[in-house]
Coordinates of C-alpha atoms in Angstrom, one line a residue:
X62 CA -6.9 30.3 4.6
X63 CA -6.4 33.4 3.1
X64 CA -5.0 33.6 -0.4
X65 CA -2.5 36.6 0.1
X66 CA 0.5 38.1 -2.5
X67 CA 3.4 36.1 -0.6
X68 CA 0.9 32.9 -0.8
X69 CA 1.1 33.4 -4.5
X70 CA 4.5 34.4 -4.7
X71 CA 5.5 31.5 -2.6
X72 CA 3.7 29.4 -5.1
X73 CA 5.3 31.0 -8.0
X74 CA 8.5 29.9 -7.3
X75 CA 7.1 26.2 -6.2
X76 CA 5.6 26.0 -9.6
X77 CA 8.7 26.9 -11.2
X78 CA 11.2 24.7 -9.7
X79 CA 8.9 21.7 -9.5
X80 CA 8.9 22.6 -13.0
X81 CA 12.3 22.4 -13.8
X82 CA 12.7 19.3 -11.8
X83 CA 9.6 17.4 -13.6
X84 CA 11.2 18.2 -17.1
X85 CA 14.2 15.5 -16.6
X86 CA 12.2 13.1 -15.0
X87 CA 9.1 13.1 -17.4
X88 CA 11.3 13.3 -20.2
X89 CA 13.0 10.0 -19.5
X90 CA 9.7 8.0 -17.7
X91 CA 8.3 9.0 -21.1
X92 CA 11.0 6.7 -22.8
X93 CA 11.5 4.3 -20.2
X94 CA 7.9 3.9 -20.5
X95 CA 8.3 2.5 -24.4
X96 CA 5.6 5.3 -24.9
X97 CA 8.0 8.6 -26.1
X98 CA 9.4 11.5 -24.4
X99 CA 6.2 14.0 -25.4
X100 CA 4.0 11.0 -23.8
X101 CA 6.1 11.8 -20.4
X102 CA 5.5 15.1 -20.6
X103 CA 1.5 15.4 -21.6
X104 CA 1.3 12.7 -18.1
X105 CA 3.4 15.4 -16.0
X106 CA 0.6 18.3 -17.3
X107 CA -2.7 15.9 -17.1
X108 CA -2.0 14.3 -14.3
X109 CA -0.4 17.7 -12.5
X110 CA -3.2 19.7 -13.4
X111 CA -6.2 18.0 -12.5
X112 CA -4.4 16.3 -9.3
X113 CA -3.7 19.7 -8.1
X114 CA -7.0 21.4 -9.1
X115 CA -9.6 17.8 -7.6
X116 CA -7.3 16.4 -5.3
X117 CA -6.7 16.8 -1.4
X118 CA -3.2 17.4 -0.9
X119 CA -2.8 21.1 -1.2
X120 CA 1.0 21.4 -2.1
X121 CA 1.4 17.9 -3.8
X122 CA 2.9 18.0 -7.2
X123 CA 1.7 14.8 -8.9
X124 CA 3.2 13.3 -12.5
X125 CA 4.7 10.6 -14.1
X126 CA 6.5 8.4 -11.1
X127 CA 8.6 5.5 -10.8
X128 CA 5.9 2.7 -10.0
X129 CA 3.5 3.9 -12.4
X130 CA 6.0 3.9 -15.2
X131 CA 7.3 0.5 -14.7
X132 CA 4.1 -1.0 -14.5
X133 CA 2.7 0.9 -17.8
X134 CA 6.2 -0.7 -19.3
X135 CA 4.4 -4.2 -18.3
X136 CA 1.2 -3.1 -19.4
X137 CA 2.4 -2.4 -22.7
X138 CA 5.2 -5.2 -23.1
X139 CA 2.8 -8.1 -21.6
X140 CA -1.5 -7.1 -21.4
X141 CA -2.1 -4.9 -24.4
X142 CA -1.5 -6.1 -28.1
X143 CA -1.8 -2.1 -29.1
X144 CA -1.7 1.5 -27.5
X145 CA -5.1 1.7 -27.3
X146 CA -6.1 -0.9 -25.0
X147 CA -2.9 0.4 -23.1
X148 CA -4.9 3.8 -23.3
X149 CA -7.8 2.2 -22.2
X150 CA -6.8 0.0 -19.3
X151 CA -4.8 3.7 -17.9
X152 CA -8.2 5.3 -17.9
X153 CA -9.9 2.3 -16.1
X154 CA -7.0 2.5 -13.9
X155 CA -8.0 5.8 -13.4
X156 CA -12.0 5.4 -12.7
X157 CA -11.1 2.8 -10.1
X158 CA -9.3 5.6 -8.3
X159 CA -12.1 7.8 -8.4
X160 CA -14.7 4.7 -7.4
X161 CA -12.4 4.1 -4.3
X162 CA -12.1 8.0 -3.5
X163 CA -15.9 8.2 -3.8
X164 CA -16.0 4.7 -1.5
X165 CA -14.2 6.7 1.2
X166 CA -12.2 3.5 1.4
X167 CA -8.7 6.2 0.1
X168 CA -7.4 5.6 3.6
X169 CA -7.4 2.3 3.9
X170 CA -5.0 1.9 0.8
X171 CA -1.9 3.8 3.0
X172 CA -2.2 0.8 4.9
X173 CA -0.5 -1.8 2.9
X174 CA 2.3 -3.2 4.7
X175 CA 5.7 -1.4 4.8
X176 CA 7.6 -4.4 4.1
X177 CA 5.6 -5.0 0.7
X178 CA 5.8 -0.9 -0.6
X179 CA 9.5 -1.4 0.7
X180 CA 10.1 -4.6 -1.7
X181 CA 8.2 -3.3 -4.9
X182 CA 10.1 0.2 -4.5
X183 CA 13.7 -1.2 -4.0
X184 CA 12.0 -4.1 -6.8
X185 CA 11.4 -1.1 -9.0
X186 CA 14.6 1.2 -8.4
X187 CA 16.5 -2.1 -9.3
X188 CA 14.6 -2.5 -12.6
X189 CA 15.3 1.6 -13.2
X190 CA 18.8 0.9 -12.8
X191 CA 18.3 -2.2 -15.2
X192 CA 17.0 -0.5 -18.0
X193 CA 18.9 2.4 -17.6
X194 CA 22.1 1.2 -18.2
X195 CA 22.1 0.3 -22.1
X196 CA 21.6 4.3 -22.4
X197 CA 24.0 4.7 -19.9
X198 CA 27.1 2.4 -22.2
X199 CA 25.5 4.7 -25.3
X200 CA 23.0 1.6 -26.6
X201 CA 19.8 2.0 -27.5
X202 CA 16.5 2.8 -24.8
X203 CA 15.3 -0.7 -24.1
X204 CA 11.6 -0.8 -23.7
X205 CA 11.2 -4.3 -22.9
X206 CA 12.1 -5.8 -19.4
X207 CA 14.2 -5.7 -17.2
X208 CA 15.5 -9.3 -18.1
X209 CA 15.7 -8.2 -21.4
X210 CA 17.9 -5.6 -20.6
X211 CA 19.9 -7.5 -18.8
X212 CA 20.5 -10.1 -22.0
X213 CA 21.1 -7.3 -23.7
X214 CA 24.1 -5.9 -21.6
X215 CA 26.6 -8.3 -23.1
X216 CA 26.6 -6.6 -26.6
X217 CA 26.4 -2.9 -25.2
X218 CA 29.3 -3.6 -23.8
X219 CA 31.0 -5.0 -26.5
X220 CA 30.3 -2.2 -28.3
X221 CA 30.8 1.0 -25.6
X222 CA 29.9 4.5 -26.7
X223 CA 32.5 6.3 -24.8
X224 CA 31.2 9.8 -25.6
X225 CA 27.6 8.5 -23.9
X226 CA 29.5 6.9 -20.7
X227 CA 31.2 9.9 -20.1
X228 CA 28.4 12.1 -20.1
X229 CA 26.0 9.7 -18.4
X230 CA 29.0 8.9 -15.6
X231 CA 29.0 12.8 -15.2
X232 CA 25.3 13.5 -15.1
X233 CA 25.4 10.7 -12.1
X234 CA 28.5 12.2 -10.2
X235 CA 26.2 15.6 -10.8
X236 CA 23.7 14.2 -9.3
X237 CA 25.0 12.7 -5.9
X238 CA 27.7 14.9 -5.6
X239 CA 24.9 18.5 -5.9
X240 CA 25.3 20.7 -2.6
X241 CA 21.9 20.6 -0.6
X242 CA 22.3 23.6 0.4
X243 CA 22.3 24.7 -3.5
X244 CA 19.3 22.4 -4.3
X245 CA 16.8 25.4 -3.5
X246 CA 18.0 27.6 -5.9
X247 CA 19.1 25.1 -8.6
X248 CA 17.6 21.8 -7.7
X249 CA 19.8 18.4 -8.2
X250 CA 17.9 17.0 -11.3
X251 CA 18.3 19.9 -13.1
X252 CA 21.7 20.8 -12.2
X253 CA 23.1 17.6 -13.8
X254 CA 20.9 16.9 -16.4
X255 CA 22.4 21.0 -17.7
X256 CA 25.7 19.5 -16.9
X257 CA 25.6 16.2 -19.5
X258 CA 23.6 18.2 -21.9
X259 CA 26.6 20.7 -22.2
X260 CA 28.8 18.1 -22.5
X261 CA 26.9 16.5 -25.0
X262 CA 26.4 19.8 -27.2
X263 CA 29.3 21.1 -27.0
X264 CA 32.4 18.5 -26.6
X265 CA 31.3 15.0 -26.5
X266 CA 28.6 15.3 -29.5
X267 CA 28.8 11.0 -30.6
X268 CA 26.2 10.1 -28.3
X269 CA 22.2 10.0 -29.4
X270 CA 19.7 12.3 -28.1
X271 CA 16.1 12.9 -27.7
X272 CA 15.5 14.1 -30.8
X273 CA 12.1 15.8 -31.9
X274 CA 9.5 16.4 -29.7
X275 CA 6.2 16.8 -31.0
X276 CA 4.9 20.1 -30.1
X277 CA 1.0 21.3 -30.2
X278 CA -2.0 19.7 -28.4
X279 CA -2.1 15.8 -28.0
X280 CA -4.5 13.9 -29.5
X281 CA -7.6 12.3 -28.0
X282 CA -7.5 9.0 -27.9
X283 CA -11.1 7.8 -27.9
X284 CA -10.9 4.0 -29.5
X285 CA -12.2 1.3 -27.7
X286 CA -11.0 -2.0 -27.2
X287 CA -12.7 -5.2 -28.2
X288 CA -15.2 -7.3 -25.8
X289 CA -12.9 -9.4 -24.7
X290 CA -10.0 -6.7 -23.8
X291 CA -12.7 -5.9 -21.2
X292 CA -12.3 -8.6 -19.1
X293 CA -8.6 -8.9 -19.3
X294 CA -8.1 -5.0 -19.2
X295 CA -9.3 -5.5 -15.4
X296 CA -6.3 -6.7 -13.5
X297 CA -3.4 -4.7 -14.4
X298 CA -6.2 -1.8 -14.2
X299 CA -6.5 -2.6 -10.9
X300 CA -2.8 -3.0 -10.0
X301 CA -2.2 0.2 -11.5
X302 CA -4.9 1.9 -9.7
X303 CA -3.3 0.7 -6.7
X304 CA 0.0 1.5 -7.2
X305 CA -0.5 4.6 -8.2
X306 CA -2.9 5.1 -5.3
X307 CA -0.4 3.9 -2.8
X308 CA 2.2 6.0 -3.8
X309 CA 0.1 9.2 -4.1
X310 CA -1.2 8.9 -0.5
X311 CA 2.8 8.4 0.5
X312 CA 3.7 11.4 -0.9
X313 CA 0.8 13.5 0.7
X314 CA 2.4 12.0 4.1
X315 CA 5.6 13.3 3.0
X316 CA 3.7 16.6 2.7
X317 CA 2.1 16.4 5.8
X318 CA 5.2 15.6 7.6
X319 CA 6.8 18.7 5.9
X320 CA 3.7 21.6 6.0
X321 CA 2.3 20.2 9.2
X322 CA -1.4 20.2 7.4
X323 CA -3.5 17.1 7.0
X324 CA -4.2 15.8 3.6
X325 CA -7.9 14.1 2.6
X326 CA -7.0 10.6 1.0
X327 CA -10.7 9.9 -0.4
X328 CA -10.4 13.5 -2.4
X329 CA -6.6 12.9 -3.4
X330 CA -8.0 9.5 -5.1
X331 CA -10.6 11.2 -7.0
X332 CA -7.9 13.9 -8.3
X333 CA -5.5 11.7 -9.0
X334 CA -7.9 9.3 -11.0
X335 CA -9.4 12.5 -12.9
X336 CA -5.8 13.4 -13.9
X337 CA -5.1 9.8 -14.9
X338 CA -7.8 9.1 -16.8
X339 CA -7.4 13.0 -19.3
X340 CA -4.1 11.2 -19.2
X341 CA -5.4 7.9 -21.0
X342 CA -7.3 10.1 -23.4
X343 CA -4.7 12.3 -24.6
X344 CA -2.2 9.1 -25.0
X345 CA -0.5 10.2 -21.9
X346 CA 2.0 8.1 -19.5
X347 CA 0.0 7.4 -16.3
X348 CA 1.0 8.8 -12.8
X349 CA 0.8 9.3 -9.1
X350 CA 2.4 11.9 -6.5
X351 CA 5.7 12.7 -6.9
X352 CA 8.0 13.0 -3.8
X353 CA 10.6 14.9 -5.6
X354 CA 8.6 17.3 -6.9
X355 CA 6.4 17.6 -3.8
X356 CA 9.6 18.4 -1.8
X357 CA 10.9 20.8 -3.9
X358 CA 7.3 22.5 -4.3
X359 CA 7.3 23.3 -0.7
X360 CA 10.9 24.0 -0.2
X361 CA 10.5 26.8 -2.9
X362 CA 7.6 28.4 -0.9
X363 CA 4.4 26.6 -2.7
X364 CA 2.0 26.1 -0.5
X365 CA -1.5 25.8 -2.1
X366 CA -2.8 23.7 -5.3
X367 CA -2.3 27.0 -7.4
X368 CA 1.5 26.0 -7.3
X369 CA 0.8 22.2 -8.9
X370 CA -1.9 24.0 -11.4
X371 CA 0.8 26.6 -12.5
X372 CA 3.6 23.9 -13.1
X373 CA 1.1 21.8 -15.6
X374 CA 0.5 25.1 -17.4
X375 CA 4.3 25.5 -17.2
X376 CA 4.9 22.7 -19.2
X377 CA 2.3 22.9 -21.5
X378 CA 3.9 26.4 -22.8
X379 CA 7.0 24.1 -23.1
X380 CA 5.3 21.7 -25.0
X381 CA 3.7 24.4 -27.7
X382 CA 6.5 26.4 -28.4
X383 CA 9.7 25.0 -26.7
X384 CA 10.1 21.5 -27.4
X385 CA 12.9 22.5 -29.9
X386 CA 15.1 23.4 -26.8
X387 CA 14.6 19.8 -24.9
X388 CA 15.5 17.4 -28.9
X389 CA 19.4 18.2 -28.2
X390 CA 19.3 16.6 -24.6
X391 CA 21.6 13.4 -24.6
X392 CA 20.0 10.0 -23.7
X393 CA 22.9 9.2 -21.8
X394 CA 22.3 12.5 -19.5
X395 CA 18.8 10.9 -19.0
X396 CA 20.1 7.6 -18.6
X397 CA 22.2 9.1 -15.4
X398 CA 19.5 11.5 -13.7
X399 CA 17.3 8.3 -13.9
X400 CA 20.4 6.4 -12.3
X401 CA 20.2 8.3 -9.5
X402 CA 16.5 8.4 -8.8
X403 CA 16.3 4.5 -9.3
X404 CA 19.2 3.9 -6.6
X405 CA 17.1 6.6 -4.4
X406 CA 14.3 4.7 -4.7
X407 CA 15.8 1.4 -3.5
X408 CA 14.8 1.6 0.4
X409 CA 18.5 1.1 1.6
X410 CA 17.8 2.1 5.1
X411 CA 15.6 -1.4 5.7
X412 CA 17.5 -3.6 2.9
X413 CA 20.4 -2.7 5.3
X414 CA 18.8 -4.1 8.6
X415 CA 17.8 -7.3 6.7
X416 CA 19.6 -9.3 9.2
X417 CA 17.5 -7.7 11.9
X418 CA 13.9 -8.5 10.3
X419 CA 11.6 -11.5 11.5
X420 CA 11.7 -13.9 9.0
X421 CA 8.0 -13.3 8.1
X422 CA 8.8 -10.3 7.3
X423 CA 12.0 -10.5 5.7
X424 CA 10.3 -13.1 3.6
X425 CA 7.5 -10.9 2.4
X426 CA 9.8 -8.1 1.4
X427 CA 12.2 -10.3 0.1
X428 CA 9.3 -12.0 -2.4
X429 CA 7.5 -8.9 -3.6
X430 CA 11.3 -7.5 -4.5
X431 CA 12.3 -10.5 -6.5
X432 CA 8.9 -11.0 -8.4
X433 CA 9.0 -7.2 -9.2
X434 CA 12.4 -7.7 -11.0
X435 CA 12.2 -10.9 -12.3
X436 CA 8.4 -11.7 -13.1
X437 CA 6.7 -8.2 -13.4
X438 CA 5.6 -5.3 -10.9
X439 CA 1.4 -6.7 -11.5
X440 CA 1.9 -9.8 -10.0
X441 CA 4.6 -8.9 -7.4
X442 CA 2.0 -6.6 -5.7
X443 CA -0.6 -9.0 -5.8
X444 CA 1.2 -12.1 -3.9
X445 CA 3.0 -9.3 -2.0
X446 CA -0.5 -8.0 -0.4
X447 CA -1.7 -11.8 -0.1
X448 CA 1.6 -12.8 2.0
X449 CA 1.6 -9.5 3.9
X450 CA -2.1 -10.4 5.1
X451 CA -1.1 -13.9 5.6
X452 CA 1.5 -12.8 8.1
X453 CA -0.7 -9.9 9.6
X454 CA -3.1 -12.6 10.1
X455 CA -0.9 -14.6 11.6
X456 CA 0.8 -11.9 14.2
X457 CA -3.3 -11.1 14.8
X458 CA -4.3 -14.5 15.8
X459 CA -1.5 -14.5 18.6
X460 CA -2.6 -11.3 20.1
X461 CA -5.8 -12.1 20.3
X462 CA -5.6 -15.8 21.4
X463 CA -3.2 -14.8 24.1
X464 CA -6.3 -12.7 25.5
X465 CA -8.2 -16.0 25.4
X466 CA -8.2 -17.8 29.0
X467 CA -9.2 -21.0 29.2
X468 CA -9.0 -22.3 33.4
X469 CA -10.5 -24.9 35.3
X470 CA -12.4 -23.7 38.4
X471 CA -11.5 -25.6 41.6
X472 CA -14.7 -26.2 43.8
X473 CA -13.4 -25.5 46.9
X474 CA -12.4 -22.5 45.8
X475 CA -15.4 -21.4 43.1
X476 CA -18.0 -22.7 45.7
X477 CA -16.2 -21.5 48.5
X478 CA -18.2 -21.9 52.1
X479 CA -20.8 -24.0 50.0
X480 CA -20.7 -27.5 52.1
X481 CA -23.1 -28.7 49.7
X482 CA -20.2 -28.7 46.6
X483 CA -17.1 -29.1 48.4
X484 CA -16.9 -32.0 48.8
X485 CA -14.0 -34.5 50.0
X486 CA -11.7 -34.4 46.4
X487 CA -9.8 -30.9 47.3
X488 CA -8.8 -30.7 43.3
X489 CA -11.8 -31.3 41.9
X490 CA -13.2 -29.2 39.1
X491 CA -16.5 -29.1 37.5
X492 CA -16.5 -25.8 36.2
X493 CA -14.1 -24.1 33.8
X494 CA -14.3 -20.8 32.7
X495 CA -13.8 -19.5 29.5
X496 CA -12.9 -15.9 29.4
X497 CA -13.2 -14.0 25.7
X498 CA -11.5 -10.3 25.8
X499 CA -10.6 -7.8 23.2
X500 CA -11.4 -8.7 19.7
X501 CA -12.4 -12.2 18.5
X502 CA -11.9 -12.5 14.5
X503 CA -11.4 -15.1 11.4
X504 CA -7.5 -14.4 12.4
X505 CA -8.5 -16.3 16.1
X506 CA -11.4 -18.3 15.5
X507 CA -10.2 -21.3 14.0
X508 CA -7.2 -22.0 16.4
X509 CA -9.8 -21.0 19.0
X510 CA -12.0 -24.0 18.3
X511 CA -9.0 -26.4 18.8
X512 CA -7.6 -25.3 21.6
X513 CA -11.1 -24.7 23.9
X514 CA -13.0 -28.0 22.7
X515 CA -10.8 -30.0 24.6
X516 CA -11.0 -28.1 27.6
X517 CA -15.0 -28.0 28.0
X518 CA -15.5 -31.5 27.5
X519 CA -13.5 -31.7 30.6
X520 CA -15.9 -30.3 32.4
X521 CA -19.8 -30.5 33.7
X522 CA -20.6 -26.9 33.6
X523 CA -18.5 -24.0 31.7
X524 CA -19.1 -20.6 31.8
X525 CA -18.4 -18.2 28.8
X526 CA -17.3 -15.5 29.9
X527 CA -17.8 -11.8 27.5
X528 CA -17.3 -9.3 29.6
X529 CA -14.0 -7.8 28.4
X530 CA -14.6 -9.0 24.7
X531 CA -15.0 -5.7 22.7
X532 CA -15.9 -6.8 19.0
X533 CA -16.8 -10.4 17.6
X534 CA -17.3 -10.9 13.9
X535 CA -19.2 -13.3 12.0
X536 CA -16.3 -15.7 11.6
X537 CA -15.4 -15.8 15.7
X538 CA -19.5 -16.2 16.0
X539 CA -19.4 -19.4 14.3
X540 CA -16.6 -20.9 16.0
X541 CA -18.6 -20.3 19.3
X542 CA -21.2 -21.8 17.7
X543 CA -19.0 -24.6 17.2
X544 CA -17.9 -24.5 21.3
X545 CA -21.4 -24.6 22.1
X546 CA -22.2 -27.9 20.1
X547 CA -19.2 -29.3 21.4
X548 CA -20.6 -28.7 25.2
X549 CA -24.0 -30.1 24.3
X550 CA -22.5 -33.1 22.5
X551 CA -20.2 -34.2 25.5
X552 CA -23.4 -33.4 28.2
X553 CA -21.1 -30.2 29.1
X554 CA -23.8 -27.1 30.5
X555 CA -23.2 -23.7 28.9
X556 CA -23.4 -20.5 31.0
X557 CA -22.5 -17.0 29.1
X558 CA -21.6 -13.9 31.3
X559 CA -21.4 -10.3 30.2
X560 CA -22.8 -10.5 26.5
X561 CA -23.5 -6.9 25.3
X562 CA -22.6 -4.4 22.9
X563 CA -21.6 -5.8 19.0
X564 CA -21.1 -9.0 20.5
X565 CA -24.5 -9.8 21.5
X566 CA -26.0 -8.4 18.3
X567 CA -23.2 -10.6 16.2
X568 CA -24.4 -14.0 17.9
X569 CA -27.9 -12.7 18.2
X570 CA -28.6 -11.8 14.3
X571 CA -26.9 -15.5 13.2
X572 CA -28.6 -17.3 15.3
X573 CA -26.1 -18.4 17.8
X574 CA -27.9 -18.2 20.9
X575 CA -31.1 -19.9 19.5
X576 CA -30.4 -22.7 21.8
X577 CA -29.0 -21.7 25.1
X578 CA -31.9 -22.4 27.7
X579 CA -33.9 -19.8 29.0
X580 CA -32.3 -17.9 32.0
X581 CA -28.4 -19.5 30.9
X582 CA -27.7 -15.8 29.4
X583 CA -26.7 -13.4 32.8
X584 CA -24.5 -10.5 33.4
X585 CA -22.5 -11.3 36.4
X586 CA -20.2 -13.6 37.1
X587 CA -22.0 -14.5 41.0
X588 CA -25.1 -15.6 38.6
X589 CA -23.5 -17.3 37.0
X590 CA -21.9 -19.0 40.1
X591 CA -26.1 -19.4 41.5
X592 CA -26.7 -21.1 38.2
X593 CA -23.8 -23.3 38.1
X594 CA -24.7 -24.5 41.3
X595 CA -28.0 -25.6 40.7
X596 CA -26.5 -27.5 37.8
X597 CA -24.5 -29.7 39.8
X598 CA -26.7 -30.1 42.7
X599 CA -29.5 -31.0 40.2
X600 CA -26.9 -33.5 38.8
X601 CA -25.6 -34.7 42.3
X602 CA -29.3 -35.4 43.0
X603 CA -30.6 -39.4 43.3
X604 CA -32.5 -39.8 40.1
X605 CA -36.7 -40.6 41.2
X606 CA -37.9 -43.9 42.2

């Protein structure tokens, strides 16, 4: 693509109002965070920088978010006795997302179930809302819980800040109420976070603010953590790495959808992990892709990564030399942009077809929501992911054993013409047929063994039938491993048809088809037939006197 003087001028104006849209946002994830407003803001310019300059999205704006923010809350409230091993498990968090970029495994993280990314979002839009509402009433940022803020609700409002209501209930009526058709010119965000902050200069002034905002270069934060922080340092690494993976690679579908282009997961990974981890070094908040920002990038004409690289730089000349202009800002005006983007992120359009859902599903969403609000976001995606397998699994091993066909084979019809089988019982049937199609896996293989074993020691002969079976992993092997000692144990004869492809070299390298007798292996079903009945003639036959 070439790089031409409207590319750059579309950019130019993508950079600026994702700009202007990050600053309210990073701001108060900073605080929600329990980590400061300037922490916020060195996340949005690490983690935008180097997402946009190393990763694969080319008009993603990446930053502080939602998911990431809650989680470093937990990180910080429940896994790390100090900063610095909060420092240090965000830039672990962000070397697993380059290990899985470099893995080319980055697509296979977009496909966590819809029903758990729908209960952690609406799980963390709740817990937004939670926290946010002590600022909201004009009490103090609580950087706890969301349990704790809830304890704490009583005594806020016992003790109402009216000035901070009114300016936080106007920054949210700002924010919902904001023409769209205004939004590309003045985005929503910014638009009402202007609007509380003039009502908190300049008529209701009783209300707290930010306050100062350390300007200059961060810090590096090189300090590590103790031997044994290693090994505890690894699970909400993880969890964050996956969060903040998931959410990025959402985001660049949301770009696709919009520019019609075609993002690369694996490379997104590796920028998003390079921007986390300059992030853990310079004591930054942690983050992923930013939908808002994203949107608003593109909308505003930016197109390539120059757009993401220019809003980091952006905010870094805010940082040096106008951080005086953001201390006035009220935290109630905070408190009601953040309002507004927690209730956005609570996935309304499924929560309101709840009564539609299969229970399964219902049930998974309905568990990773309530452990995200009430136990913590770490272990809420964990047992989410586990339950969502469980009930993939599930659905799987109906699909495939609904492709399994299991049928006795009558004689006269099997062996028809053949005066030598047919003999005077019109339903007998010595040969059933086992028929194997599609894909055979751990999901199948269990149930598989119950439900066949009974039917081929039922018969004299039975003829396994892989034809139409397309892939057979280990797991599925050694179930018909299992089939095959339950022939041989009830005196049953085994016959397998049409073994090729992955299939035969699955059985072949364990070992499965070390004991099937020499010609029993055939590739059409009339051999099998000729075979068969030799078996039963040879069976039918007066033993030697």
């Amino acid at each position: 693509m070439k790089y031409s003087l409207e590319t750059l001028r579309g950019d130019v104006f993508g950079g600026i109002t994702s700009t202007v849209v990050a600053l309210p946002i990073a701001l108060g994830f900073g605080i929600a965070s329990g980590m400061g407003a300037a922490a916020g803001l060195y996340g949005a310019i690490a983690v935008g920088f180097f997402a946009s300059v190393f990763g694969g999205t080319r008009a993603q704006i990446s930053g502080p978010a939602a998911p990431t923010t809650v989680a470093m809350a937990v990180i910080l409230t429940s896994y790390a006795d100090s900063l610095s091993e909060a420092l240090f498990v965000v830039v672990l968090a962000g070397l697993l997302q380059i290990l899985l970029g470099l893995s080319k495994i980055g697509r296979f993280v977009a496909y966590t179930p819809y029903v758990v990314v729908s209960g952690f979002m609406s799980g963390i839009g709740i817990i937004i809302v939670l926290l946010q509402a002590l600022p909201f009433l004009g009490a103090a940022v609580m950087t706890g819980g969301p349990m704790d803020a809830v304890q704490a609700l009583p005594a806020a409002f016992d003790g109402i800040n009216t000035d901070a209501l009114w300016i936080a209930t106007v920054t949210l009526a700002v924010g919902f109420l904001w023409p769209g058709r205004l939004s590309r010119f003045v985005p929503g965000p910014l638009a009402a976070l202007v609007a509380g902050t003039a009502l908190g200069i300049f008529w209701l002034t009783g209300a707290s603010v930010i306050g100062p905002v350390p300007t200059g270069l961060p810090e590096l934060h090189l300090e590590l953590p103790s031997a044994d922080f290693l090994l505890h340092a690894l699970e909400p690494a993880i969890i964050l790495a996956l969060i903040g993976a998931v959410d990025s690679l959402l985001t660049s579908l949301v770009a696709d959808s919009i520019t019609g282009e075609r993002h690369n997961p694996d490379r997104e990974l590796i920028g998003q992990g390079i921007g986390n981890m300059a992030a853990g070094l310079i004591g930054a908040l942690p983050g992923a892709g930013s939908p808002m920002g994203t949107v608003a990038n593109i909308r505003s004409g930016g197109t390539t990564p120059v757009s993401g690289a220019l809003r980091a730089l952006l905010l870094l000349a805010l940082v040096l030399g106008l951080g005086r202009f953001v201390e006035p800002i009220p935290n109630a005006a905070l408190a009601g942009v953040l309002m507004k983007i927690g209730l956005d992120i609570i996935d309304w359009r499924l929560l309101g077809r709840v009564h539609r859902m299969q229970k399964s599903h219902l049930f998974v969403m309905l568990t990773t929501l309530c452990l995200t609000v009430f136990v913590d976001l770490i272990t809420a995606v964990a047992i989410g992911l586990i339950a969502g397998g469980m009930v993939h699994a599930r659905r799987l091993e109906r699909l495939e054993l609904d492709s399994v066909v299991s049928v006795p084979m009558l004689d006269m019809t099997f062996f028809a013409g053949d005066e030598a089988l047919n003999g005077t019982d019109p339903h007998a049937a010595r040969v059933g047929m086992v028929a194997l199609r599609g894909t055979l896996t751990v999901a199948s293989s269990h149930k598989l063994a119950g439900v066949i074993g009974t039917d081929i020691r039922e018969h004299e002969v039975v003829i396994f039938d892989f034809s139409d079976a397309t892939y057979i992993d280990d797991s599925a092997a050694l179930v018909i491993e299992h089939l095959l000692e339950v022939a041989e144990n009830s005196a049953t004869e085994c016959i397998l048809v049409g073994l090729a492809g992955t299939g035969a070299y699955t059985l072949e390298t364990l070992g499965v088809l070390e004991d099937i007798p020499d010609g029993r292996i055939v590739e059409t079903l009339d051999d099998a037939r000729r075979i068969a009945r030799d078996l039963l003639l040879a069976d039918d036959s007066p033993p030697a006197g």
